[in-house]
Amino acid sequence: MANKREFPLEKTRNIGITAHIDAGKTTATERILYYTGRIHKIGETHDGASQMDWMVQEQERGITITSAATTARWKDTRINIIDTPGHVDFTAEVERSLRVLDGSITILDAAAGVEPQTETVWRQASEYEVPRIVFANKMDKLGADFEASVESLHERLDANAHAIQLPIGKEDTFEGVIDLIEMKAYIYDLDENGSEYDIVEIPEEYKEKAEQARADLIEAIADIDDSVMEKFLEGEEVTKDEIKAGIRRGTLNLEFYPVLAGSAFKNKGIQMLMDAVLDYLPSPLDVRPYKATDPDSGENIELKADDEKPFAALAFKVATDPFVGRLTFIRVYQGTLESGSYVLNATKDKRERVGRLLQMHSNDRTEIDEVFSGDIAAAIGLKNTTTGDSLTDQKHPLHLESMVFPDPVISVSVEPKTKADQDKMNIALQKLSEEDPTFKAETDSETGETIIAGMGELHLNIIVDRMKREFKVEATIGQPQVAYREAFTKPTKAQGKFVRQSGGKGQYGDVWIEFTPNETGKGFEFENAIVGGVVPREYIPSVEQGLKESMENGVLAGYPLIDVKAKLYDGSYHDVDSSEAAFKVAASIALKEAAKSAGPVILEPIMKVDIVVPEEYMGDVMGQVTARRGNVDGMEVRNKAQLIHAMVPLSEMFGYATTLRSASQGRGTFSMTFDHYSPVPTAVQTEIIEKNGGNA
Ligand SMILES: Nc1nc2c(ncn2[C@@H]2O[C@H](COP(=O)(O)OP(=O)(O)OP(=O)(O)O)[C@@H](O)[C@H]2O)c(=O)[nH]1
């Protein structure tokens, strides 16, 4: 088949934009789309006309919630941009984006440098080995400081970051940048939309500074790059191309982070940022191979961006589009896919038909016939595919390395106003949980209430809001509840014997099980160590099932019991009376018995909290943290304010926004993200058990 690929692989970039909330991701993305010719009007995020933040809630709240995948073209290169959210309640969105990206732009507010959320997403990007370039945005803002921003990358992220530009002017005199490689100045007209700029000689007053900065840059590259080092040592001149090649190699190897300056809002520096994306961020050919396993042979396979290989893609997002329905965003790792063809969902072992393929431009779209390796597209028609599934050639099933999402830590009850709302709500919740792997909805088996669970209060508020707007469901919302867990702390052995003899056929099941606390996060593991058929084979799955089901309801206060190893090692059966059901009950009796001696505890989610307050309020704020059972891990001075790092139980963080506001006259801010589960203090445990009419 003729290759209809429009952009060669080396002319493709899959990039994300990550930042602390409000650093200017959305504005920068918008400007990129503007200059790449996809939109014709510059929309401001604060007046609700933004092209990327298309969901109503995003426009109203001025924050980016979903990652919209947008395709743009800069010079001869296709750039797929994934807009990632900055709010910590949506880290799952950030993670899934990082998984499919090849490179990323980290945006800083040049007046603030590295901020707490910058650190979080930077760490995530390092974990996924995503090469980065840095854009120090808001150079027009009062207090903007380019050098301090670069310094903050060294200090707070320990990143080998170096300026490849210098800003010309700052705050309201910021008018352009000096390119330290070309040694030219790009000067914008202060009032224009930034489409045009002059390329001129470096202004006299910047010459010396620029020479010095260039020498520093070359030295920094020489430190990580042998070929530049050789020339440098021999005192030879390092050419522009060699500098660029050195920066590119360093950036791809995560050893170097080039820093640029600009102002998205004032339309400055965006074109140079786009050039840097082409020059320094990887094409799909430059990234480490994506891993997959052959489900039949168990063999590990490395996927290569190559159109000739069998098709393999990862579904990284499912979204409901108001016009075309269910969209599945896919990143193609190898091979090609035509619209109207069939693929295998290898994760679910189901054949799926790809009705249409779309290239997305935020809320606008173009239909395409085929998607090639290394590209990102949205497929319509996939019915059973959810986030993280592998889509492959039907004859070549592969399981692609998937994504791990944290379990929800907070829940709230939702009660529909009318019977009609109930039905609509069920549909809404199903759709929303298909889209968002960190959101779960279930019915409480005792009260019949619908419970929704997610990663934070804001996360759930947004879901409820979407339910109202998109699905027209009216519902009352309960108080947020912490998603507690239960765990064993000691190993123990217990018997579970279930015998019932009441006329007719009786019931008989008898098991001995050894329970051991499992490593955190390892979940439930079951081992069958029966010898000599004392428990017949056909009943073993029922024992495992019985344990699983009763673990769901916990042993202390009704919360799921997690991280337990269970070894079935003895038991007995009855020729006539034994049944699968009887062994299931026996297993649950064994679990209850074990709870008496296994030191069960209730675990609570502990949040990593970062609070920024002006110095004068620090005493009060620290007092509040301690009063909320929090531990202060450290403090730092940040731009004349204090940054407090603390670990605080989630249950103590409800309503904290209001407390902080009044304790700091509205000047404090905080962010939090789930860190780990930890046992609650005994007094709290007793309280929780009493409140839940505990079954201990
Ligand atoms: N002065 C100045 N303000 C800017 C600049 N870029 C963005 N802003 C403003 O900063 C605010 C936040 O910008 P956004 O683009 O929404 O930031 P974001 O990072 O996408 O925010 P979230 O999506 O909420 O994480 C808006 O009021 C922008 O107008 C800039 O270069 N200079």
XYZ file of C-alpha atoms and ligand atoms in Angstrom:
728
model
C 0.000 0.000 0.000
C 1.275 3.429 -0.866
C 2.435 5.422 2.065
C 0.137 8.416 2.426
C 1.921 9.765 5.435
C 1.976 13.545 5.277
C 4.658 14.110 7.904
C 7.715 11.863 8.187
C 8.317 10.514 11.674
C 11.236 12.825 12.329
C 8.881 15.696 11.574
C 6.401 14.714 14.279
C 6.295 15.907 17.888
C 3.943 14.720 20.610
C 4.242 17.239 23.366
C 2.515 18.243 26.555
C 2.511 21.449 28.472
C 2.800 21.185 32.227
C 2.874 23.863 34.884
C 1.709 25.071 38.239
C -1.887 26.284 38.190
C -2.230 29.694 36.510
C 1.308 29.778 35.102
C -0.233 30.285 31.682
C -0.515 26.882 29.999
C -3.832 27.598 28.417
C -2.797 31.042 27.204
C 0.458 29.652 25.782
C -1.346 26.771 24.049
C -3.792 29.236 22.562
C -1.024 31.404 21.207
C 0.682 28.370 19.722
C -2.549 27.482 17.942
C -2.877 31.061 16.804
C 0.597 31.271 15.315
C 0.375 27.822 13.791
C -2.652 29.117 11.962
C -5.357 26.974 13.445
C -7.376 29.685 15.132
C -7.891 33.172 13.916
C -8.804 35.036 17.021
C -6.849 35.260 20.220
C -9.169 34.289 23.067
C -8.433 35.153 26.666
C -8.834 32.476 29.285
C -10.204 35.003 31.761
C -13.013 36.212 29.530
C -14.173 32.706 28.769
C -13.386 32.713 25.062
C -10.561 30.219 25.233
C -10.360 27.583 22.521
C -8.701 24.840 24.527
C -10.774 25.041 27.682
C -13.945 24.124 25.927
C -15.960 22.574 28.713
C -18.321 25.076 30.300
C -16.943 24.451 33.761
C -13.436 25.108 32.563
C -14.421 28.466 31.153
C -16.296 29.456 34.273
C -13.636 28.326 36.653
C -10.801 29.384 34.384
C -9.012 26.088 34.853
C -8.187 23.263 32.510
C -9.849 19.993 33.428
C -9.651 17.566 30.558
C -6.602 17.023 28.410
C -7.604 18.080 24.956
C -5.360 16.669 22.249
C -4.788 19.199 19.536
C -2.903 18.954 16.300
C -0.974 21.867 14.889
C 1.681 22.418 12.247
C 4.797 24.489 12.686
C 7.039 24.935 9.672
C 7.355 21.417 8.223
C 6.456 19.564 11.412
C 3.263 18.179 12.897
C 2.898 18.930 16.564
C 0.321 17.115 18.652
C -0.287 19.038 21.844
C -1.856 17.522 24.896
C -3.060 20.168 27.293
C -2.627 18.804 30.798
C -4.447 20.142 33.846
C -2.550 21.882 36.605
C -4.828 21.122 39.520
C -3.674 18.313 41.779
C -7.083 16.655 41.941
C -6.504 15.778 38.315
C -3.078 14.186 38.554
C -4.465 11.120 36.803
C -4.955 13.308 33.750
C -1.392 14.525 34.020
C -0.065 10.979 34.408
C -1.941 9.568 31.471
C -0.796 12.437 29.306
C 2.819 11.992 30.321
C 2.561 8.349 29.354
C 1.803 9.113 25.730
C 3.948 12.193 25.302
C 7.427 12.260 23.873
C 8.435 15.647 25.227
C 7.074 18.501 27.239
C 7.172 22.241 27.748
C 7.303 23.230 31.402
C 5.847 26.666 31.881
C 6.941 28.839 34.781
C 5.491 32.103 35.969
C 8.692 34.163 35.734
C 7.627 36.165 38.781
C 7.342 33.015 40.898
C 9.840 30.523 39.420
C 9.316 26.885 40.360
C 6.114 26.447 42.404
C 4.852 23.425 44.352
C 2.809 21.977 41.508
C 5.702 22.539 39.105
C 7.682 20.221 41.376
C 4.976 17.553 41.321
C 4.617 17.460 37.554
C 8.386 17.747 37.080
C 8.874 14.640 39.214
C 6.195 12.808 37.287
C 7.805 13.791 34.001
C 11.168 12.541 35.287
C 9.575 9.249 36.275
C 8.269 8.779 32.751
C 11.580 9.991 31.314
C 10.011 12.826 29.355
C 12.537 15.356 27.954
C 11.610 18.960 28.752
C 12.214 22.515 27.671
C 11.280 25.356 30.009
C 9.387 28.524 29.124
C 9.668 31.316 31.690
C 6.337 32.973 30.942
C 4.855 36.247 32.206
C 8.057 38.216 31.600
C 5.764 41.252 31.316
C 4.465 40.807 34.862
C 5.488 42.903 37.837
C 8.305 41.107 39.626
C 9.295 38.941 36.627
C 12.863 37.694 37.061
C 14.332 35.413 34.414
C 17.605 34.669 36.198
C 15.844 33.841 39.451
C 13.530 31.509 37.535
C 16.495 29.622 36.055
C 18.067 29.527 39.508
C 14.877 28.081 41.000
C 15.138 25.183 38.547
C 18.570 24.372 39.965
C 17.627 24.871 43.576
C 14.223 23.299 43.775
C 14.386 20.669 41.073
C 18.092 20.020 40.941
C 17.732 20.322 37.163
C 20.651 21.073 34.871
C 18.758 23.983 33.321
C 20.419 26.724 31.291
C 19.208 29.817 29.527
C 19.391 29.636 25.740
C 17.886 33.119 25.550
C 18.022 36.350 27.482
C 15.000 38.611 27.896
C 15.206 42.167 26.608
C 13.647 44.400 29.244
C 11.163 43.136 31.771
C 7.754 43.922 33.214
C 6.141 46.625 31.075
C 9.315 47.162 29.074
C 9.687 43.506 28.079
C 10.009 43.635 24.316
C 11.685 40.484 23.116
C 14.500 37.982 23.522
C 18.119 37.449 22.573
C 18.916 34.085 21.014
C 22.223 32.997 22.561
C 22.956 30.518 19.785
C 22.272 32.740 16.774
C 23.387 35.833 18.749
C 20.501 37.849 17.360
C 17.750 39.859 19.035
C 14.058 39.305 18.300
C 12.199 42.484 19.028
C 8.427 42.789 19.040
C 6.296 45.829 18.657
C 4.920 46.372 22.165
C 1.292 46.721 21.104
C 0.924 44.307 18.217
C -0.421 40.746 18.283
C 3.067 39.348 17.985
C 2.756 37.879 14.484
C 5.651 39.999 13.387
C 8.945 40.814 14.991
C 12.273 42.230 13.891
C 15.435 40.181 13.866
C 18.212 42.623 14.683
C 21.712 42.928 16.121
C 21.920 42.544 19.869
C 21.421 45.994 21.460
C 24.688 47.515 22.653
C 23.765 47.448 26.352
C 23.115 43.678 26.200
C 26.188 42.675 24.203
C 28.518 41.894 27.061
C 25.878 40.074 29.064
C 24.913 38.010 26.018
C 28.566 37.087 25.277
C 28.990 35.909 28.842
C 25.709 33.971 28.838
C 26.684 32.289 25.566
C 30.059 31.262 26.967
C 28.315 29.835 30.056
C 25.898 27.949 27.851
C 28.682 26.372 25.775
C 30.522 25.379 28.913
C 27.376 23.786 30.298
C 26.898 21.797 27.090
C 30.552 20.761 27.074
C 30.034 19.350 30.565
C 27.549 16.811 29.291
C 28.590 16.354 25.687
C 31.906 14.831 24.637
C 32.096 16.226 21.129
C 31.440 19.796 22.319
C 33.873 19.186 25.192
C 36.682 18.242 22.809
C 36.334 21.399 20.763
C 35.940 23.473 23.873
C 39.144 22.094 25.386
C 41.066 22.592 22.186
C 39.964 26.205 22.201
C 38.213 25.823 18.846
C 35.048 27.659 18.076
C 31.923 25.592 18.632
C 29.552 26.190 15.710
C 25.852 27.010 16.020
C 24.926 23.618 14.660
C 27.183 21.902 17.145
C 25.678 23.870 20.018
C 22.189 22.942 18.875
C 23.110 19.302 18.409
C 24.662 19.249 21.888
C 21.560 20.780 23.449
C 19.385 18.311 21.587
C 21.379 15.278 22.760
C 21.463 16.566 26.323
C 17.741 17.298 26.342
C 16.832 13.903 24.906
C 19.009 12.199 27.536
C 17.360 14.197 30.352
C 20.727 15.720 31.185
C 19.942 19.228 30.037
C 16.934 21.550 30.152
C 17.024 24.609 27.857
C 15.207 27.660 29.244
C 13.439 30.295 27.133
C 11.738 33.550 28.062
C 8.498 35.127 26.914
C 5.031 36.361 27.582
C 2.142 34.353 26.210
C -0.318 37.030 27.212
C 1.632 39.789 25.443
C 2.365 37.547 22.447
C 6.111 37.420 22.806
C 8.517 34.560 22.371
C 6.004 31.958 21.205
C 7.530 31.467 17.756
C 10.962 30.840 19.298
C 9.385 28.400 21.721
C 7.927 26.503 18.747
C 11.331 26.450 17.071
C 12.800 25.020 20.260
C 10.147 22.274 20.231
C 11.373 21.251 16.771
C 15.050 21.684 17.631
C 15.214 20.019 21.033
C 12.223 17.821 21.784
C 12.188 14.241 20.533
C 10.368 12.806 17.545
C 8.781 9.366 18.042
C 12.031 7.926 16.667
C 14.085 9.444 19.477
C 12.195 8.116 22.484
C 12.978 4.977 24.391
C 11.005 2.063 22.924
C 7.572 1.497 24.391
C 7.255 -1.855 26.157
C 4.672 -4.522 25.494
C 4.195 -8.223 26.156
C 2.896 -10.931 23.906
C -0.054 -12.398 25.866
C 0.425 -15.856 24.298
C 4.147 -16.394 24.769
C 4.727 -13.917 27.614
C 7.606 -12.553 25.554
C 8.617 -8.906 26.096
C 8.535 -6.779 22.992
C 9.777 -3.282 22.288
C 7.546 -1.305 19.994
C 9.130 0.715 17.207
C 7.647 3.681 15.419
C 7.429 1.957 12.037
C 4.441 1.910 9.678
C 5.355 -1.528 8.344
C 4.993 -3.254 11.707
C 1.699 -4.671 13.016
C -0.582 -2.036 14.477
C -0.260 -1.342 18.224
C -1.755 1.628 20.072
C -2.686 2.697 23.574
C -6.117 4.155 24.364
C -5.173 6.981 26.691
C -8.413 8.842 27.070
C -12.102 8.324 26.570
C -14.304 11.393 26.289
C -17.920 12.011 25.486
C -18.176 14.605 22.788
C -21.447 16.519 22.538
C -21.483 16.172 18.740
C -19.923 12.885 17.786
C -20.422 10.783 20.919
C -17.781 8.581 22.441
C -14.235 9.479 21.437
C -11.287 7.245 22.210
C -7.933 9.015 22.007
C -5.174 6.730 20.835
C -1.427 6.992 20.608
C -0.162 4.783 17.815
C 3.156 3.164 18.698
C 3.601 1.119 15.572
C 1.835 0.269 12.338
C -1.086 2.120 10.808
C -4.851 2.039 11.182
C -7.520 2.854 8.614
C -10.956 4.125 9.435
C -13.628 1.489 8.953
C -11.269 -1.341 9.911
C -11.244 -3.733 12.835
C -8.794 -3.838 15.718
C -8.346 -6.126 18.660
C -8.761 -4.714 22.131
C -6.088 -7.054 23.488
C -6.743 -6.029 27.079
C -10.365 -7.148 26.934
C -9.861 -9.690 24.155
C -12.642 -8.113 22.083
C -12.801 -7.137 18.451
C -13.730 -3.519 17.872
C -14.650 -1.619 14.735
C -13.101 1.782 14.198
C -15.906 3.743 12.580
C -14.152 7.036 11.951
C -10.829 8.587 12.784
C -10.508 12.198 13.752
C -7.720 14.634 14.240
C -8.735 16.966 16.999
C -8.350 20.644 17.241
C -9.726 21.264 20.716
C -13.506 21.355 20.043
C -13.110 21.298 16.289
C -12.113 18.220 14.257
C -11.100 16.927 10.844
C -11.827 13.455 9.594
C -8.840 11.383 8.449
C -8.654 8.058 6.590
C -5.664 6.647 8.294
C -3.467 7.189 11.307
C 0.238 6.351 11.203
C 2.771 5.219 13.759
C 3.941 7.891 16.158
C 0.730 9.871 15.806
C -2.232 10.707 18.029
C -5.844 10.579 16.863
C -9.343 10.065 18.181
C -11.371 7.023 17.142
C -15.141 6.815 17.042
C -17.031 3.555 17.326
C -15.021 1.708 19.946
C -17.606 0.391 22.389
C -15.667 -1.607 24.943
C -12.421 0.283 25.113
C -11.543 2.196 28.266
C -8.512 4.235 29.305
C -5.307 2.209 29.348
C -6.467 -0.552 26.968
C -4.180 -1.932 24.246
C -5.505 -1.824 20.699
C -3.630 -4.039 18.280
C -3.662 -5.805 14.973
C -6.109 -8.725 15.176
C -3.420 -11.255 14.337
C -0.795 -9.742 16.615
C -2.237 -9.262 20.087
C 0.011 -7.320 22.468
C -0.419 -5.963 25.956
C 1.105 -2.501 26.090
C 2.560 -1.280 29.344
C -0.532 0.290 30.864
C -1.219 3.042 33.331
C -1.767 2.729 37.032
C -4.359 4.969 38.600
C -4.709 5.540 42.324
C -7.890 4.436 44.086
C -10.256 7.229 45.067
C -9.679 8.714 48.533
C -12.879 10.657 49.048
C -16.535 9.847 48.542
C -19.879 11.566 48.760
C -23.478 10.395 48.472
C -25.660 11.738 45.675
C -29.407 11.525 45.855
C -31.436 12.214 42.734
C -34.339 14.616 43.229
C -36.898 12.532 41.318
C -37.344 9.032 39.912
C -36.619 10.365 36.425
C -33.387 11.867 37.702
C -32.377 8.459 39.063
C -32.335 6.897 35.593
C -30.552 9.833 34.030
C -28.057 9.810 36.873
C -27.213 6.144 36.359
C -26.420 6.790 32.715
C -24.419 9.910 33.584
C -22.358 8.159 36.226
C -21.578 5.277 33.945
C -20.408 7.607 31.181
C -18.359 9.749 33.539
C -16.610 6.784 35.106
C -15.777 5.415 31.662
C -14.038 8.707 30.936
C -12.206 9.006 34.215
C -10.419 6.038 35.745
C -10.007 7.793 39.102
C -13.739 8.314 39.454
C -15.987 5.502 40.725
C -19.716 5.261 41.366
C -21.431 2.519 43.337
C -24.535 1.733 45.318
C -24.188 1.238 49.059
C -25.572 -2.252 49.621
C -27.061 -1.358 53.009
C -28.570 2.071 52.496
C -29.213 1.841 48.760
C -27.571 5.262 48.383
C -25.460 6.095 45.360
C -21.902 6.886 46.383
C -19.422 8.612 44.090
C -15.730 8.559 44.854
C -12.750 10.471 43.506
C -9.435 12.148 44.216
C -10.566 15.286 46.047
C -13.431 17.649 46.778
C -12.910 19.694 43.622
C -12.823 16.537 41.509
C -16.237 15.465 42.828
C -17.692 18.976 42.577
C -16.792 19.050 38.908
C -18.381 15.642 38.344
C -21.618 16.765 40.019
C -21.534 19.934 37.960
C -21.120 17.970 34.739
C -23.984 15.695 35.775
C -26.214 18.747 36.078
C -25.172 20.454 32.883
C -24.471 17.693 30.434
C -26.965 15.129 31.660
C -29.538 17.440 33.273
C -29.605 15.493 36.520
C -30.847 17.243 39.649
C -29.326 15.740 42.771
C -28.607 16.484 46.413
C -25.061 15.964 47.578
C -24.069 14.644 51.009
C -21.063 15.482 53.142
C -17.721 14.305 51.780
C -16.459 11.119 53.405
C -12.945 9.799 53.591
C -12.334 6.486 51.837
C -10.848 4.551 54.745
C -9.299 1.117 54.333
C -8.647 -1.707 56.764
C -5.536 -3.840 57.125
C -4.087 -6.642 59.231
C -0.876 -5.948 61.146
C -0.012 -9.451 62.406
C 0.114 -12.885 60.798
C -2.414 -15.385 62.072
C -4.124 -18.686 61.325
C -7.841 -19.279 61.569
C -10.429 -21.955 60.940
C -13.708 -21.302 59.203
C -16.206 -24.104 59.606
C -19.725 -23.948 58.287
C -21.989 -26.889 59.122
C -25.743 -26.877 58.863
C -27.906 -29.946 59.390
C -31.576 -29.204 59.151
C -33.496 -31.924 57.375
C -32.902 -32.631 53.695
C -29.482 -31.750 52.298
C -27.081 -30.149 54.763
C -24.200 -27.717 54.260
C -20.584 -28.445 55.007
C -17.436 -26.412 54.425
C -14.280 -26.339 56.526
C -11.053 -24.452 55.885
C -7.854 -23.473 57.686
C -6.269 -20.321 56.334
C -3.054 -18.516 57.205
C -3.299 -14.737 56.854
C -0.232 -12.476 56.543
C -0.131 -8.698 56.039
C 0.980 -8.090 52.435
C 3.298 -5.314 51.294
C 1.581 -1.950 50.891
C -0.099 -1.648 47.534
C 0.291 -5.348 46.711
C -3.422 -6.012 47.300
C -4.890 -9.456 47.935
C -2.919 -12.583 47.112
C -4.332 -16.066 47.455
C -2.325 -19.273 47.621
C -3.681 -22.770 47.502
C -1.430 -25.045 49.620
C -3.860 -27.947 50.038
C -2.263 -31.388 49.776
C -3.986 -34.718 49.608
C -7.333 -33.325 48.509
C -8.620 -32.479 51.995
C -10.442 -29.663 50.262
C -11.461 -30.840 46.790
C -10.191 -28.783 43.863
C -13.597 -27.657 42.715
C -14.166 -25.749 45.960
C -10.897 -23.822 45.980
C -12.097 -20.947 43.736
C -15.105 -20.537 46.076
C -12.756 -20.132 49.034
C -10.857 -17.400 47.212
C -14.076 -15.760 46.088
C -15.569 -15.933 49.602
C -12.491 -14.196 51.007
C -12.532 -11.500 48.334
C -16.178 -10.719 48.869
C -15.943 -10.490 52.635
C -12.752 -8.425 52.450
C -14.745 -5.829 50.517
C -16.840 -5.265 53.646
C -13.893 -5.208 56.026
C -13.676 -6.556 59.535
C -13.825 -3.421 61.701
C -15.998 -0.673 60.307
C -17.125 -1.804 56.877
C -14.181 -0.443 54.841
C -12.365 -2.675 52.355
C -9.619 -4.795 53.885
C -6.535 -4.472 51.702
C -3.046 -5.884 51.271
C -3.533 -9.378 52.715
C -1.976 -12.685 51.750
C -4.145 -15.736 52.392
C -2.823 -19.284 52.264
C -5.365 -22.090 52.334
C -3.494 -25.006 53.897
C -6.007 -27.383 55.496
C -9.680 -28.191 55.839
C -12.209 -30.969 55.386
C -15.282 -31.761 53.336
C -18.417 -33.889 53.359
C -19.265 -36.232 50.462
C -22.888 -35.168 50.264
C -23.283 -31.862 52.056
C -20.302 -29.900 50.735
C -20.985 -27.266 48.079
C -19.337 -24.208 46.556
C -21.658 -21.986 48.568
C -20.744 -23.719 51.819
C -17.016 -23.203 51.206
C -17.600 -19.569 50.399
C -19.289 -19.083 53.744
C -16.544 -21.058 55.502
C -13.924 -18.718 54.021
C -15.746 -15.652 55.269
C -16.006 -17.199 58.745
C -12.235 -17.825 58.688
C -11.627 -14.164 57.829
C -13.809 -12.995 60.737
C -12.023 -15.400 63.096
C -8.627 -14.220 61.903
C -9.585 -10.601 62.539
C -9.643 -11.351 66.271
C -5.914 -12.009 66.393
C -4.557 -10.243 63.291
C -4.397 -6.768 64.857
C -6.733 -5.119 62.356
C -6.390 -1.352 61.912
C -8.195 1.355 59.996
C -6.056 3.186 57.446
C -6.643 6.747 56.326
C -5.384 8.643 53.288
C -2.583 11.046 54.160
C -2.217 14.034 51.881
C 0.959 15.838 50.962
C 0.046 19.472 51.537
C 2.017 22.520 50.380
C 0.979 25.824 51.888
C 2.331 29.205 50.812
C 1.767 32.093 53.258
C 3.334 35.466 53.917
C 5.797 35.298 56.804
C 3.583 37.106 59.320
C 0.876 34.426 59.226
C 3.209 31.494 59.495
C 2.798 30.908 63.231
C -0.985 30.649 62.977
C -0.880 28.426 59.931
C 1.629 26.032 61.520
C -0.621 25.846 64.575
C -3.538 24.883 62.346
C -1.535 22.152 60.667
C -0.622 20.614 64.020
C -4.192 20.918 65.271
C -5.252 18.943 62.205
C -2.986 16.038 63.148
C -0.513 17.194 60.517
C 3.267 16.838 60.494
C 5.351 19.660 59.116
C 8.120 18.125 56.979
C 9.949 21.259 56.046
C 9.837 24.944 55.286
C 11.367 27.125 52.623
C 11.400 30.789 51.793
C 9.624 31.462 48.504
C 9.462 34.911 46.982
C 9.172 36.653 50.350
C 6.626 34.084 51.510
C 6.974 30.825 53.417
C 6.323 27.474 51.841
C 5.305 24.832 54.355
C 5.482 21.151 53.397
C 3.246 18.980 55.559
C 1.566 15.585 55.704
C -2.023 15.855 56.902
C -4.836 13.269 57.086
C -7.469 13.933 54.432
C -10.275 13.805 57.021
C -8.762 16.882 58.653
C -8.482 18.836 55.416
C -12.201 19.363 54.758
C -12.987 23.043 54.719
C -9.311 23.939 55.005
C -9.541 26.481 52.177
C -11.819 28.640 54.336
C -9.664 28.252 57.450
C -6.525 29.237 55.565
C -8.223 32.178 53.944
C -9.319 33.653 57.252
C -5.989 32.915 58.956
C -4.022 34.696 56.225
C -6.418 37.446 55.180
C -6.906 35.682 51.892
C -3.196 35.680 51.057
C -2.364 32.027 51.681
C -2.707 29.314 49.060
C -2.345 25.571 49.295
C -2.332 22.478 47.144
C -2.604 18.869 48.174
C -2.174 15.487 46.658
C -2.681 11.957 47.947
C 0.517 10.477 49.337
C -0.115 7.233 51.214
C -2.399 5.303 53.564
C -1.499 5.161 57.237
C -3.200 3.710 60.386
C -5.422 6.162 62.261
C -4.697 6.828 65.968
C -6.541 4.463 68.348
C -8.962 7.116 69.576
C -9.951 7.989 66.025
C -10.293 4.302 65.185
C -12.732 3.772 68.074
C -14.718 6.789 66.962
C -14.951 5.572 63.361
C -16.017 2.090 64.455
C -18.728 3.497 66.730
C -20.006 5.820 64.039
C -20.285 2.972 61.587
C -21.993 0.622 64.068
C -18.804 -1.408 63.687
C -18.778 -5.139 63.282
C -15.677 -5.788 65.371
N 0.942 39.084 32.795
C 0.768 37.918 32.198
N -0.309 37.167 32.487
C -0.442 35.982 31.866
C 0.497 35.502 30.930
N 0.098 34.298 30.479
C -1.065 34.041 31.125
N -1.404 35.043 31.951
C -2.600 35.169 32.798
O -2.523 34.234 33.856
C -3.812 33.680 34.131
C -3.761 32.161 34.013
O -3.492 31.792 32.686
P -3.949 30.412 32.072
O -3.400 30.369 30.700
O -5.393 30.173 32.279
O -3.143 29.456 33.021
P -3.149 27.872 33.093
O -1.793 27.510 33.521
O -3.692 27.298 31.852
O -4.160 27.633 34.268
P -4.904 26.270 34.651
O -5.489 25.702 33.416
O -5.953 26.756 35.591
O -3.880 25.434 35.279
C -4.768 34.336 33.140
O -5.392 35.431 33.768
C -3.854 34.799 32.018
O -4.358 35.906 31.320
C 1.624 36.333 30.626
O 2.484 36.023 29.808
N 1.700 37.520 31.305
